[in-house]
Coordinates of C-alpha atoms in Angstrom, one line a residue:
Chain A
X1 CA 81.8 84.5 63.4
X2 CA 84.4 87.2 63.6
X3 CA 83.2 88.3 67.0
X4 CA 83.3 84.7 68.2
X5 CA 87.0 84.2 67.3
X6 CA 87.9 87.5 69.0
X7 CA 85.9 86.5 72.0
X8 CA 87.6 83.1 72.3
X9 CA 90.9 84.7 71.8
X10 CA 90.3 87.2 74.6
X11 CA 89.0 84.5 76.9
X12 CA 92.1 82.5 76.2
X13 CA 94.3 85.5 77.0
X14 CA 92.4 86.1 80.2
X15 CA 92.8 82.5 81.3
X16 CA 96.5 82.7 80.5
X17 CA 96.7 85.6 83.0
X18 CA 94.4 84.3 85.7
X19 CA 95.6 80.8 86.1
X20 CA 99.3 81.8 86.8
X21 CA 98.1 84.4 89.2
X22 CA 96.0 81.9 91.2
X23 CA 98.9 79.4 91.2
X24 CA 101.3 82.1 92.4
X25 CA 98.8 83.2 95.1
X26 CA 98.9 79.6 96.4
X27 CA 102.7 79.6 96.3
X28 CA 102.9 83.0 97.9
X29 CA 100.7 81.9 100.8
X30 CA 103.2 79.1 101.4
X31 CA 106.1 81.5 101.2
X32 CA 104.4 83.8 103.7
X33 CA 103.8 81.0 106.2
X34 CA 107.3 79.7 105.7
X35 CA 109.0 83.1 106.3
X36 CA 106.8 83.6 109.3
X37 CA 107.8 80.2 110.7
X38 CA 111.5 80.7 110.1
X39 CA 111.5 84.1 111.8
X40 CA 109.9 82.5 114.8
X41 CA 112.3 79.5 114.8
X42 CA 109.6 77.1 113.6
X43 CA 109.7 75.1 110.4
X44 CA 106.5 76.3 108.9
X45 CA 104.5 74.1 106.5
X46 CA 107.0 71.5 105.2
X47 CA 105.2 68.2 105.0
X48 CA 102.9 68.2 101.9
X49 CA 105.0 67.9 98.7
X50 CA 108.6 69.0 98.3
X51 CA 109.4 71.7 101.0
X52 CA 105.7 71.7 101.8
X53 CA 105.0 73.5 98.5
X54 CA 101.6 71.8 98.0
X55 CA 100.4 72.9 101.5
X56 CA 98.1 75.6 100.0
X57 CA 96.6 73.2 97.5
X58 CA 95.8 70.7 100.3
X59 CA 94.2 73.5 102.2
X60 CA 92.2 74.6 99.2
X61 CA 91.0 71.0 98.8
X62 CA 89.9 71.0 102.4
X63 CA 88.0 74.2 101.9
X64 CA 86.2 72.8 98.8
X65 CA 84.9 69.8 100.7
X66 CA 83.7 71.8 103.8
X67 CA 80.1 72.8 104.1
X68 CA 79.2 76.4 103.4
X69 CA 77.1 77.6 106.3
X70 CA 74.9 80.7 105.8
X71 CA 73.6 82.2 109.0
X72 CA 69.8 82.2 109.2
X73 CA 69.5 85.9 109.8
X74 CA 72.0 86.9 107.2
X75 CA 71.1 88.8 104.0
X76 CA 71.8 85.9 101.7
X77 CA 72.4 87.6 98.4
X78 CA 74.9 90.1 99.7
X79 CA 76.4 87.5 102.0
X80 CA 77.2 85.3 99.0
X81 CA 78.2 88.3 96.8
X82 CA 80.8 89.7 99.1
X83 CA 83.6 87.1 98.7
X84 CA 82.9 86.9 95.0
X85 CA 83.4 90.7 94.7
X86 CA 86.5 90.6 96.8
X87 CA 88.1 88.0 94.6
X88 CA 86.9 89.3 91.3
X89 CA 88.2 92.8 92.0
X90 CA 91.6 91.4 93.1
X91 CA 91.9 89.5 89.9
X92 CA 90.5 92.2 87.5
X93 CA 93.2 94.7 88.5
X94 CA 95.9 92.4 87.0
X95 CA 94.6 93.2 83.5
X96 CA 96.8 96.3 83.3
X97 CA 100.0 95.1 85.1
X98 CA 102.8 95.0 82.5
X99 CA 105.1 92.0 82.9
X100 CA 107.2 93.4 80.0
X101 CA 106.7 96.1 77.4
X102 CA 104.4 93.9 75.3
X103 CA 103.3 91.2 77.8
X104 CA 100.2 93.0 79.2
X105 CA 96.6 92.1 78.7
X106 CA 95.4 95.7 78.1
X107 CA 97.7 98.6 77.8
X108 CA 95.3 101.5 78.6
X109 CA 96.0 105.2 78.8
X110 CA 94.9 105.6 82.4
X111 CA 96.4 102.4 83.8
X112 CA 97.4 103.8 87.1
X113 CA 94.0 105.4 87.7
X114 CA 92.4 102.0 86.8
X115 CA 94.6 100.3 89.4
X116 CA 93.7 102.9 92.0
X117 CA 90.0 102.7 91.2
X118 CA 89.9 98.9 91.4
X119 CA 91.8 98.9 94.7
X120 CA 89.4 101.5 96.1
X121 CA 86.5 99.3 95.2
X122 CA 88.0 96.4 97.2
X123 CA 86.5 97.9 100.4
X124 CA 83.0 96.9 99.2
X125 CA 83.7 93.2 99.6
X126 CA 84.6 93.7 103.2
X127 CA 81.7 96.1 104.0
X128 CA 79.1 93.8 102.3
X129 CA 80.5 90.7 104.1
X130 CA 80.5 92.4 107.4
X131 CA 77.0 93.9 107.1
X132 CA 75.3 90.9 105.5
X133 CA 76.5 88.6 108.3
X134 CA 74.1 90.4 110.6
X135 CA 76.2 89.9 113.7
X136 CA 78.3 92.2 115.9
X137 CA 81.9 91.2 115.3
X138 CA 81.8 91.1 111.5
X139 CA 80.0 94.5 111.5
X140 CA 82.5 96.1 113.8
X141 CA 85.4 94.6 111.8
X142 CA 83.9 95.8 108.5
X143 CA 83.4 99.4 109.8
X144 CA 87.0 99.4 111.1
X145 CA 88.4 98.1 107.8
X146 CA 86.4 100.5 105.6
X147 CA 87.6 103.5 107.6
X148 CA 91.2 102.2 107.5
X149 CA 91.2 101.6 103.8
X150 CA 89.6 104.9 102.9
X151 CA 92.1 106.8 105.0
X152 CA 95.1 105.1 103.6
X153 CA 93.9 105.4 100.0
X154 CA 94.2 109.2 100.3
X155 CA 97.9 109.0 101.0
X156 CA 98.4 106.4 98.3
X157 CA 96.7 108.7 95.8
X158 CA 99.0 111.6 96.7
X159 CA 102.1 109.3 96.4
X160 CA 100.9 108.4 93.0
X161 CA 100.7 112.1 92.1
X162 CA 104.4 112.4 93.1
X163 CA 105.4 109.8 90.6
X164 CA 103.1 111.1 87.9
X165 CA 104.7 114.6 88.2
X166 CA 108.0 113.0 87.2
X167 CA 106.5 110.9 84.4
X168 CA 103.8 113.0 82.8
X169 CA 101.7 110.1 81.8
X170 CA 99.1 107.8 83.4
X171 CA 100.2 104.8 81.3
X172 CA 101.9 102.1 83.2
X173 CA 104.4 101.3 80.4
X174 CA 105.4 105.0 80.2
X175 CA 105.9 105.1 84.0
X176 CA 108.3 102.1 83.7
X177 CA 110.1 103.5 80.7
X178 CA 110.6 106.9 82.4
X179 CA 112.7 105.1 85.0
X180 CA 115.2 103.8 82.5
X181 CA 118.1 105.9 83.9
X182 CA 117.1 106.2 87.5
X183 CA 114.5 104.2 89.5
X184 CA 112.2 106.5 91.4
X185 CA 113.0 104.7 94.6
X186 CA 116.2 106.9 94.7
X187 CA 114.8 110.4 94.4
X188 CA 111.4 109.6 96.0
X189 CA 112.7 107.3 98.7
X190 CA 110.5 108.7 101.5
X191 CA 107.5 108.2 99.2
X192 CA 108.5 104.6 98.7
X193 CA 108.5 104.0 102.4
X194 CA 105.1 105.7 102.9
X195 CA 103.7 103.8 99.9
X196 CA 104.9 100.5 101.4
X197 CA 103.4 101.2 104.8
X198 CA 100.1 102.4 103.3
X199 CA 100.0 99.3 101.2
X200 CA 100.3 97.2 104.4
X201 CA 97.3 99.2 105.8
X202 CA 95.3 99.0 102.5
X203 CA 95.6 95.2 102.4
X204 CA 94.9 94.8 106.1
X205 CA 98.2 93.2 106.7
X206 CA 99.9 93.2 110.1
X207 CA 100.8 95.5 111.8
X208 CA 97.5 97.0 110.6
X209 CA 95.3 93.9 110.6
X210 CA 92.8 95.5 113.0
X211 CA 89.7 94.3 111.0
X212 CA 90.5 90.8 112.1
X213 CA 92.2 91.5 115.4
X214 CA 91.6 88.1 117.0
X215 CA 91.7 89.3 120.5
X216 CA 89.0 91.9 120.0
X217 CA 86.9 90.8 117.0
X218 CA 87.3 87.0 116.6
X219 CA 88.0 87.2 112.9
X220 CA 86.4 90.4 111.9
X221 CA 84.3 90.4 108.8
X222 CA 85.2 86.8 108.1
X223 CA 83.7 85.4 111.3
X224 CA 80.5 84.0 109.8
X225 CA 82.2 82.7 106.6
X226 CA 83.1 79.1 106.1
X227 CA 84.3 76.7 103.5
X228 CA 85.0 77.9 100.0
X229 CA 83.5 81.4 100.7
X230 CA 86.1 82.0 103.4
X231 CA 88.8 80.7 101.0
X232 CA 87.7 83.2 98.4
X233 CA 88.1 86.1 100.8
X234 CA 91.5 84.7 101.7
X235 CA 92.6 84.3 98.0
X236 CA 91.4 87.8 97.2
X237 CA 93.4 89.2 100.1
X238 CA 96.6 87.6 98.9
X239 CA 95.9 88.5 95.3
X240 CA 95.5 92.1 96.5
X241 CA 98.8 91.9 98.4
X242 CA 100.5 90.7 95.2
X243 CA 98.9 93.5 93.3
X244 CA 100.2 96.1 95.8
X245 CA 103.7 94.6 95.4
X246 CA 103.4 94.8 91.6
X247 CA 102.2 98.4 91.9
X248 CA 105.1 99.3 94.2
X249 CA 107.6 97.7 91.8
X250 CA 106.1 99.6 88.8
X251 CA 106.0 103.0 90.5
X252 CA 109.3 102.9 92.3
X253 CA 111.5 99.9 91.4
X254 CA 111.4 100.3 87.6
X255 CA 108.9 97.5 86.8
X256 CA 110.4 95.1 84.3
X257 CA 113.6 97.0 83.7
X258 CA 116.9 95.4 84.9
X259 CA 118.7 97.4 87.6
X260 CA 121.6 98.3 85.2
X261 CA 121.4 98.2 81.4
X262 CA 124.7 96.2 81.1
X263 CA 125.6 92.8 79.5
X264 CA 124.8 90.0 81.9
X265 CA 121.8 91.7 83.4
X266 CA 119.9 92.8 80.3
X267 CA 120.0 89.2 78.8
X268 CA 117.6 88.1 81.6
X269 CA 114.0 88.4 80.2
X270 CA 111.9 91.3 81.5
X271 CA 109.2 89.3 83.2
X272 CA 111.8 87.6 85.4
X273 CA 112.9 91.1 86.7
X274 CA 109.3 92.0 87.4
X275 CA 108.6 88.8 89.3
X276 CA 111.8 89.1 91.3
X277 CA 110.9 92.7 92.3
X278 CA 107.3 91.6 93.3
X279 CA 108.8 88.7 95.3
X280 CA 111.3 91.1 97.0
X281 CA 108.4 93.4 98.1
X282 CA 106.4 90.4 99.2
X283 CA 109.3 89.2 101.3
X284 CA 109.3 92.5 103.1
X285 CA 105.5 92.1 103.6
X286 CA 106.1 88.7 105.1
X287 CA 109.0 89.7 107.4
X288 CA 107.0 92.7 108.7
X289 CA 104.1 90.4 109.6
X290 CA 106.5 88.4 111.8
X291 CA 108.4 91.2 113.5
X292 CA 106.1 94.1 114.1
X293 CA 103.4 94.2 116.8
X294 CA 99.8 95.4 116.0
X295 CA 98.9 99.1 116.1
X296 CA 96.1 100.5 118.2
X297 CA 93.2 101.9 116.2
X298 CA 93.7 105.6 117.2
X299 CA 97.4 105.3 116.4
X300 CA 96.6 103.9 113.0
X301 CA 94.2 106.8 112.2
X302 CA 96.7 109.3 113.5
X303 CA 99.5 107.8 111.3
X304 CA 97.3 108.0 108.2
X305 CA 95.8 111.4 108.6
X306 CA 98.3 113.4 110.7
X307 CA 101.6 112.0 109.5
X308 CA 101.4 110.5 106.1
X309 CA 98.9 112.8 104.5
X310 CA 100.7 116.1 105.4
X311 CA 104.1 114.7 104.6
X312 CA 103.2 113.4 101.2
X313 CA 101.4 116.7 100.4
X314 CA 104.6 118.6 101.3
X315 CA 106.6 116.1 99.2
X316 CA 104.3 116.8 96.2
X317 CA 105.1 120.5 96.5
X318 CA 108.8 119.7 96.9
X319 CA 108.9 117.5 93.8
X320 CA 106.9 120.0 91.8
X321 CA 109.2 122.9 92.7
X322 CA 112.3 120.9 92.1
X323 CA 111.1 119.9 88.6
X324 CA 110.0 123.4 87.8
X325 CA 113.2 125.0 89.0
X326 CA 115.5 122.7 87.2
X327 CA 113.2 122.7 84.1
X328 CA 112.8 118.9 84.3
X329 CA 109.0 118.8 83.9
X330 CA 108.1 116.1 81.5
X331 CA 107.3 117.4 78.0
X332 CA 106.6 115.9 74.7
X333 CA 105.3 112.3 74.2
X334 CA 101.7 113.7 74.5
Chain B
X1 CA 80.5 98.4 65.7
X2 CA 78.0 95.7 66.8
X3 CA 79.9 94.8 69.9
X4 CA 80.1 98.5 70.7
X5 CA 76.4 98.8 70.5
X6 CA 75.8 95.7 72.5
X7 CA 78.0 97.0 75.3
X8 CA 76.4 100.4 75.1
X9 CA 72.9 99.1 75.5
X10 CA 74.0 96.7 78.2
X11 CA 75.5 99.4 80.4
X12 CA 72.8 102.0 79.7
X13 CA 70.0 99.5 80.5
X14 CA 71.9 98.5 83.7
X15 CA 72.3 102.2 84.6
X16 CA 68.6 102.9 84.2
X17 CA 67.5 99.7 85.9
X18 CA 69.7 100.3 88.9
X19 CA 68.6 104.0 89.1
X20 CA 65.0 102.8 89.2
X21 CA 65.9 100.2 91.9
X22 CA 67.5 103.0 94.0
X23 CA 64.2 104.7 94.4
X24 CA 61.9 101.6 94.5
X25 CA 64.0 99.2 96.6
X26 CA 62.5 98.6 100.1
X27 CA 65.7 98.3 102.0
X28 CA 67.9 101.4 102.2
X29 CA 71.1 99.5 102.1
X30 CA 70.0 97.8 98.9
X31 CA 69.3 101.3 97.5
X32 CA 72.9 102.3 98.2
X33 CA 74.2 99.1 96.6
X34 CA 72.1 99.9 93.5
X35 CA 73.4 103.4 93.5
X36 CA 76.9 102.0 93.4
X37 CA 76.0 99.8 90.5
X38 CA 74.6 102.9 88.8
X39 CA 77.8 104.8 89.3
X40 CA 79.8 101.9 87.9
X41 CA 77.7 101.5 84.8
X42 CA 77.8 105.3 84.1
X43 CA 81.6 105.1 84.6
X44 CA 81.7 102.3 82.0
X45 CA 79.6 104.5 79.6
X46 CA 82.1 107.3 80.0
X47 CA 84.9 105.0 79.2
X48 CA 83.0 103.8 76.1
X49 CA 82.8 107.3 74.6
X50 CA 86.5 107.7 75.1
X51 CA 86.4 109.9 78.3
X52 CA 88.5 107.3 80.2
X53 CA 89.8 109.9 82.7
X54 CA 86.3 111.1 83.7
X55 CA 85.1 107.5 84.0
X56 CA 88.0 106.5 86.3
X57 CA 87.6 109.7 88.4
X58 CA 83.9 108.9 88.8
X59 CA 84.8 105.5 90.0
X60 CA 87.5 106.7 92.4
X61 CA 85.6 109.7 93.9
X62 CA 82.0 108.5 93.9
X63 CA 82.3 104.7 94.3
X64 CA 85.5 104.6 96.2
X65 CA 84.8 107.4 98.7
X66 CA 81.4 109.0 98.6
X67 CA 79.3 105.8 98.4
X68 CA 81.4 104.2 101.2
X69 CA 80.4 107.1 103.5
X70 CA 76.8 106.8 102.3
X71 CA 76.8 103.1 103.2
X72 CA 78.3 103.9 106.6
X73 CA 75.5 106.3 107.4
X74 CA 72.8 104.1 106.1
X75 CA 74.1 101.0 108.0
X76 CA 74.6 102.9 111.2
X77 CA 71.3 104.8 111.4
X78 CA 68.1 102.9 111.7
X79 CA 66.6 104.4 108.6
X80 CA 63.8 101.8 108.3
X81 CA 62.1 103.0 111.5
X82 CA 62.4 106.6 110.5
X83 CA 60.8 105.9 107.2
X84 CA 57.8 104.4 109.0
X85 CA 57.3 107.5 111.1
X86 CA 57.7 109.7 108.0
X87 CA 54.9 108.0 106.1
X88 CA 52.6 106.7 108.7
X89 CA 52.9 109.5 111.3
X90 CA 49.8 111.8 111.6
X91 CA 51.6 115.1 111.3
X92 CA 53.6 114.6 108.1
X93 CA 54.8 118.0 106.9
X94 CA 57.3 116.6 104.5
X95 CA 54.9 116.3 101.6
X96 CA 54.9 119.9 100.5
X97 CA 58.7 120.2 100.4
X98 CA 58.9 116.8 98.7
X99 CA 56.5 118.1 96.1
X100 CA 58.5 121.2 95.4
X101 CA 61.7 119.1 95.0
X102 CA 60.0 116.7 92.6
X103 CA 58.5 119.5 90.5
X104 CA 62.0 121.1 90.3
X105 CA 63.5 117.8 89.2
X106 CA 60.8 117.3 86.6
X107 CA 61.6 120.8 85.2
X108 CA 65.3 119.9 85.1
X109 CA 64.6 116.7 83.3
X110 CA 62.5 118.6 80.7
X111 CA 65.4 121.0 80.2
X112 CA 67.8 118.1 79.7
X113 CA 65.5 116.3 77.2
X114 CA 65.0 119.5 75.4
X115 CA 68.7 120.2 75.3
X116 CA 69.2 116.7 73.8
X117 CA 67.0 117.7 70.8
X118 CA 69.0 120.8 70.1
X119 CA 72.3 119.1 70.9
X120 CA 74.0 120.0 67.6
X121 CA 73.3 123.7 68.0
X122 CA 74.7 123.6 71.6
X123 CA 77.8 121.7 70.6
X124 CA 78.6 124.1 67.7
X125 CA 78.0 127.2 69.9
X126 CA 80.7 126.0 72.4
X127 CA 83.9 127.8 71.9
X128 CA 86.1 124.9 73.2
X129 CA 88.5 123.7 70.6
X130 CA 88.9 120.0 71.1
X131 CA 92.3 118.6 70.1
X132 CA 92.0 115.0 69.4
X133 CA 95.7 114.3 69.1
X134 CA 96.4 114.4 72.8
X135 CA 95.0 112.2 75.5
X136 CA 91.9 113.6 77.3
X137 CA 93.7 113.7 80.6
X138 CA 96.2 116.2 79.2
X139 CA 93.4 118.2 77.5
X140 CA 91.4 118.5 80.7
X141 CA 94.5 119.5 82.6
X142 CA 95.5 122.1 80.0
X143 CA 92.1 123.7 80.1
X144 CA 91.3 123.4 83.8
X145 CA 94.5 125.0 85.0
X146 CA 94.6 127.9 82.5
X147 CA 91.3 129.2 81.2
X148 CA 89.2 127.9 84.1
X149 CA 91.6 128.3 87.0
X150 CA 89.3 130.7 88.9
X151 CA 86.3 128.3 88.7
X152 CA 88.6 125.4 89.7
X153 CA 90.0 127.3 92.7
X154 CA 86.5 128.5 93.7
X155 CA 85.0 125.0 93.7
X156 CA 88.0 123.9 95.8
X157 CA 87.4 126.6 98.3
X158 CA 83.7 125.8 98.5
X159 CA 84.5 122.2 99.2
X160 CA 87.0 123.2 101.8
X161 CA 84.4 125.5 103.4
X162 CA 81.8 122.7 103.5
X163 CA 84.4 120.4 105.1
X164 CA 85.2 123.0 107.8
X165 CA 81.5 123.7 108.4
X166 CA 80.8 120.0 108.8
X167 CA 83.6 119.6 111.3
X168 CA 82.5 122.7 113.3
X169 CA 78.9 121.4 113.4
X170 CA 79.8 118.0 114.7
X171 CA 82.8 118.8 116.8
X172 CA 82.3 118.7 120.6
X173 CA 84.9 119.1 123.2
X174 CA 84.8 116.2 125.6
X175 CA 85.9 116.2 129.2
X176 CA 88.2 113.7 130.8
X177 CA 89.7 112.3 127.6
X178 CA 93.1 110.8 127.9
X179 CA 95.2 111.5 124.8
X180 CA 98.5 110.0 124.0
X181 CA 101.4 112.5 123.8
X182 CA 104.2 110.9 121.9
X183 CA 106.6 113.7 122.8
X184 CA 105.9 113.3 126.4
X185 CA 106.4 109.5 126.2
X186 CA 109.7 109.7 124.4
X187 CA 111.1 112.5 126.5
X188 CA 110.4 110.5 129.7
X189 CA 113.6 109.6 131.6
X190 CA 114.4 107.4 134.5
X191 CA 115.1 110.3 136.9
X192 CA 111.6 111.8 136.5
X193 CA 109.7 108.5 136.2
X194 CA 111.1 106.3 138.9
X195 CA 111.4 107.3 142.5
X196 CA 111.9 105.5 145.8
X197 CA 109.4 106.2 148.5
X198 CA 109.3 105.1 152.1
X199 CA 105.8 103.7 152.7
X200 CA 104.5 103.9 156.3
X201 CA 102.8 100.8 157.6
X202 CA 99.0 100.8 157.0
X203 CA 99.1 104.2 155.3
X204 CA 99.8 103.5 151.7
X205 CA 101.2 106.0 149.2
X206 CA 99.6 108.4 146.7
X207 CA 101.1 107.8 143.3
X208 CA 99.2 110.3 141.3
X209 CA 101.3 113.4 142.1

């Protein structure tokens, strides 16, 4: 009986986390399309509901009532599993994101490693979808996407090492609290820029949306998907983007901390600051989608391996030497 | 404690089942997927015994990087055809080497199972002092970079060597490849790029020089 109450309690907590995330993903899709439209001097979605806010819900309804077509030559199990994996992994990662010091589903010791591990698993949804479709465009798209995500993960990992050198803990709450006096975006600004660009590549956002480059690959790994399965890929993608924004705000923008610990600012509750920071980063994602042209594939690989990787490695050495020389290496607390 | 046991048996049964499926599954791609499932369940077992750092690193390194490359290779090569020729072909000389490898693995398994029986003796003979007050990430770091720094560096150098070796083995210089030189593009100026030419009627002009 005791287990049952614990179980129900946990399920309740998980639902309390997942439903707001799904709703905010729907809102964020609207925001994305709206910003994109405004940059191009269009209106964007503005018909369904106030300011077009319900556009995504209408789209979702449409997807639900569409027929799911499974190609005859596809590997059915893996074909169906792929969007499920994409979406599950995108949602599972949110378990460790702290919205305030106490408002977190699970405050684990290796939070940042968990985030990194889950985001590196995300590539499987795409490979599985591309391979199981048993068709040329999805397969090429999946191969491209996997190579791209694996390359940019390397530089994200090294950027995380930079932050960890300054914090001395893998716990996300410790990382946020270590930025109480100075957000890491100031001393580690180049790393923030590289993290942001790598996050664009990791989530297959323009200008790095080569896996679904329409002119070359129709829609990449999503070509054979239809109805709700396509919508799940899509939801997972946006949940991943939100996750990257949350990761950026935790690592560099001080998470749920107010910018200055003074009177009018510190009365605003912590989750509001966190959400504002995530929205700010997402706004940058949306603007970049509208204003930057797509990269060529060899340029993308060159940027990842020949520019970002050496630069972030050098910055690790710089950060470590600085901390060692000024005797600022994190001590205590462990 | 009951919940702990349930999770332990769940993950270990999953690990053993997927390990069996890796070697019995007909399709090679399915084998790799079961291998990934195996890695994930072993990672979960690591986390359950409190070695959360090892579990996460297992996920990041093996599932996030190694298995992706495995999957690449298996998807790109036509492994099914090769398997046919391995087993059905007349002159199959893979069986002796296969036998040697399987006997070695059997011996290793025997050693592991034997070691399990004498686990207590082995644990007490280890001279590692385990400090339970600090997180295991810190304890791994403090041992790895002090007492075992030589082994750590050595394994790093071996990995680097294998990487260099793989690149040397597969690298081939190709002729007539046009590469983009960013420096050249940026330093181009109007005076060197644009010129006026008088073109004679019916003769044309050579633009390549």
